[in-house]
């Protein structure tokens, strides 16, 4: 819905957004203290004594005349709710309630307990506790599940929320005993709750584990590169450093092959287009190859469409011939946010899920919709979104760190599993457990150091 204020003559009177910037209308303006809301909000201060009218319409019906019935563009009709408050806004408005109410009501909190189970020969971790996936129905909503904690009279600075109790279980498996995970938090996303749980009195056993052996993983990596004028220096750096990238893939026991999508303005409808099918590194970087000769041109950065093109979901005249059993990885490089329509963002999410693909980005963090599009795609797939400004500041160390993160996510190298693993901002008490036969008994990652 769109909100406007008119005087008695039908003239639009300006108001202010939450940051006190003048606005003539409000569409997707969050109120103070709100996060990523799509409802209109406006401060209004009458410039003079008089009668003023609040108009509500669909976004497309902006230029109607409030004095003429049925003016403007006919749009959808339906229920809406509007709240008007007077005086200075506060974050602590009080409502007097003089009745007795239910002050003595007992409120059960509930507790999920996994206890007394015997688990043999699991294909994965025998007990695996994870948060739900973040919301992904729109690029403006990546809310965590479970959501952030409420701050009541006692401030919860640690974002702790009750988690699962895992106790008195007998586990005999070779693929991982107990994994307890919290929520990952990318830049610009609402921070999820930190579950505090307990892993107590469990026996986690495996037969003799030989030292982890190197395993080779196939990966088909499609680079999606923005070719607009400001990207010239970045493209030169990527061409120069891709040999180091490939050597790190080899060192991590990853058999990598590569494809390429670019965003040139010469394509119909400014759509991204495949210019190199999946090939080995030598073919990709050969003299005169598309990778070494594509021009710097274009000004439209349809990143979600590029993801779709990389996954054979956009242009029916192009096809990436991915190798059987290869892990598909798409790597987007751009210094702008996503110009794609929302429908393409949703389609990109679906294509990534259908392909079980990883999304990695080198993009403009904090600019426009970058964090809620590219950041959301990275979170959804288990990839990461890196800052292109850090790449420009010192390309060598940045590219090495980026490559290491990507290699780790693909899963090459030595396969090591743990008896008990705590990851991704979890806060867990681990005590009185028997863990036997594992190369790695207890693994607590750097984000979960509040575990004890």
Coordinates of C-alpha atoms in Angstrom, one line a residue, residues 46-197:
X46 CA 1.0 20.0 10.0
X47 CA 2.5 23.1 8.5
X48 CA -0.6 25.1 9.6
X49 CA -3.9 24.8 11.4
X50 CA -6.5 23.0 9.1
X51 CA -8.0 19.8 8.0
X52 CA -5.7 17.1 6.5
X53 CA -6.6 13.8 4.9
X54 CA -4.7 10.5 4.8
X55 CA -4.9 8.7 1.5
X56 CA -4.2 5.0 1.1
X57 CA -3.8 3.4 -2.4
X58 CA -2.0 0.7 -4.3
X59 CA 1.6 1.7 -5.4
X60 CA 0.6 2.0 -9.0
X61 CA -2.2 4.5 -8.2
X62 CA 0.0 7.4 -7.2
X63 CA -1.4 10.3 -9.2
X64 CA -5.1 10.2 -8.2
X65 CA -7.1 13.3 -7.3
X66 CA -8.7 13.0 -3.8
X67 CA -11.4 15.4 -4.8
X68 CA -12.6 13.3 -7.8
X69 CA -14.3 10.0 -7.2
X70 CA -12.8 7.0 -9.1
X71 CA -9.8 9.1 -10.3
X72 CA -6.4 7.5 -10.9
X73 CA -5.8 3.9 -11.9
X74 CA -8.1 1.1 -10.8
X75 CA -6.2 -1.5 -8.8
X76 CA -6.7 -4.2 -6.2
X77 CA -9.1 -3.7 -3.3
X78 CA -9.2 -5.3 0.0
X79 CA -8.7 -5.0 3.8
X80 CA -6.0 -2.8 5.3
X81 CA -5.2 -1.6 8.8
X82 CA -3.9 1.8 9.7
X83 CA -2.5 3.1 13.0
X84 CA -2.3 6.9 13.7
X85 CA -0.5 8.2 16.8
X86 CA -0.2 11.8 18.0
X87 CA 2.7 13.5 19.8
X88 CA 6.3 12.6 19.9
X89 CA 7.0 8.9 19.1
X90 CA 8.5 6.7 21.8
X91 CA 9.5 3.1 21.9
X92 CA 7.8 2.6 25.3
X93 CA 4.1 3.5 25.0
X94 CA 2.0 2.3 27.9
X95 CA -1.6 1.2 28.0
X96 CA -3.5 1.3 31.3
X97 CA -5.2 -2.0 32.2
X98 CA -7.1 -1.9 35.5
X99 CA -8.7 -5.4 35.5
X100 CA -7.2 -8.4 37.3
X101 CA -6.3 -10.4 34.2
X102 CA -4.5 -13.7 34.5
X103 CA -1.5 -12.7 36.6
X104 CA -1.3 -16.1 38.3
X105 CA -1.5 -18.1 35.1
X106 CA 1.1 -20.9 34.9
X107 CA 2.9 -20.9 31.5
X108 CA 4.7 -24.1 30.5
X109 CA 8.0 -23.3 28.7
X110 CA 8.5 -26.7 27.2
X111 CA 11.8 -28.6 26.6
X112 CA 12.8 -30.9 23.8
X113 CA 14.8 -33.9 25.1
X114 CA 16.5 -36.6 23.1
X115 CA 17.2 -39.4 25.6
X116 CA 17.7 -43.1 25.9
X117 CA 18.2 -43.8 22.2
X118 CA 20.4 -46.5 20.6
X119 CA 21.6 -45.7 17.1
X120 CA 23.8 -47.9 14.9
X121 CA 25.4 -47.4 11.5
X122 CA 23.9 -44.0 10.6
X123 CA 24.6 -42.7 7.0
X124 CA 25.3 -39.2 8.5
X125 CA 25.5 -37.8 12.0
X126 CA 23.5 -40.1 14.2
X127 CA 21.9 -37.1 16.0
X128 CA 21.9 -33.8 14.1
X129 CA 20.3 -30.6 15.6
X130 CA 20.0 -27.7 13.1
X131 CA 17.9 -24.5 12.8
X132 CA 15.2 -24.2 10.2
X133 CA 16.2 -22.5 6.9
X134 CA 15.9 -18.7 6.8
X135 CA 12.8 -17.2 5.1
X136 CA 13.4 -16.9 1.3
X137 CA 10.0 -15.9 -0.2
X138 CA 11.2 -12.4 -1.0
X139 CA 14.7 -10.8 -1.2
X140 CA 13.8 -8.4 1.6
X141 CA 13.0 -11.1 4.1
X142 CA 15.8 -13.5 5.3
X143 CA 14.4 -13.9 8.8
X144 CA 16.0 -16.7 10.9
X145 CA 14.1 -19.7 12.2
X146 CA 14.0 -19.6 15.2
X147 CA 13.8 -15.9 15.3
X148 CA 15.7 -13.4 17.4
X149 CA 15.1 -13.3 21.2
X150 CA 12.8 -10.8 22.9
X151 CA 14.3 -8.3 25.3
X152 CA 12.2 -8.2 28.5
X153 CA 13.0 -6.7 31.9
X154 CA 16.2 -8.7 31.9
X155 CA 18.2 -7.8 28.8
X156 CA 19.4 -10.9 26.9
X157 CA 22.6 -9.6 25.4
X158 CA 23.8 -13.1 24.4
X159 CA 20.7 -13.9 22.4
X160 CA 20.3 -17.2 24.2
X161 CA 17.2 -19.3 23.8
X162 CA 16.4 -22.8 25.2
X163 CA 17.7 -25.6 22.9
X164 CA 17.7 -29.4 22.8
X165 CA 18.9 -31.6 25.6
X166 CA 20.7 -34.7 24.3
X167 CA 21.4 -37.3 27.0
X168 CA 21.9 -40.9 27.8
X169 CA 22.1 -42.0 24.2
X170 CA 24.2 -44.9 22.8
X171 CA 25.7 -44.3 19.4
X172 CA 27.8 -46.7 17.3
X173 CA 28.6 -45.3 13.8
X174 CA 31.5 -44.2 11.7
X175 CA 30.0 -41.1 10.0
X176 CA 29.7 -38.7 12.9
X177 CA 28.1 -39.0 16.3
X178 CA 26.3 -35.8 17.5
X179 CA 26.2 -32.5 15.7
X180 CA 24.6 -29.4 17.3
X181 CA 24.3 -26.3 15.1
X182 CA 23.0 -22.7 15.6
X183 CA 22.2 -20.2 12.9
X184 CA 24.7 -18.6 10.5
X185 CA 24.5 -14.8 10.4
X186 CA 25.6 -13.0 7.2
X187 CA 26.1 -9.2 7.0
X188 CA 22.8 -7.3 6.9
X189 CA 20.7 -10.2 8.1
X190 CA 18.6 -10.3 11.3
X191 CA 20.6 -12.2 13.9
X192 CA 19.2 -15.5 14.9
X193 CA 18.8 -16.8 18.5
X194 CA 21.8 -18.7 20.0
X195 CA 20.5 -22.0 21.3
X196 CA 21.9 -23.2 24.6
X197 CA 21.6 -26.9 24.9

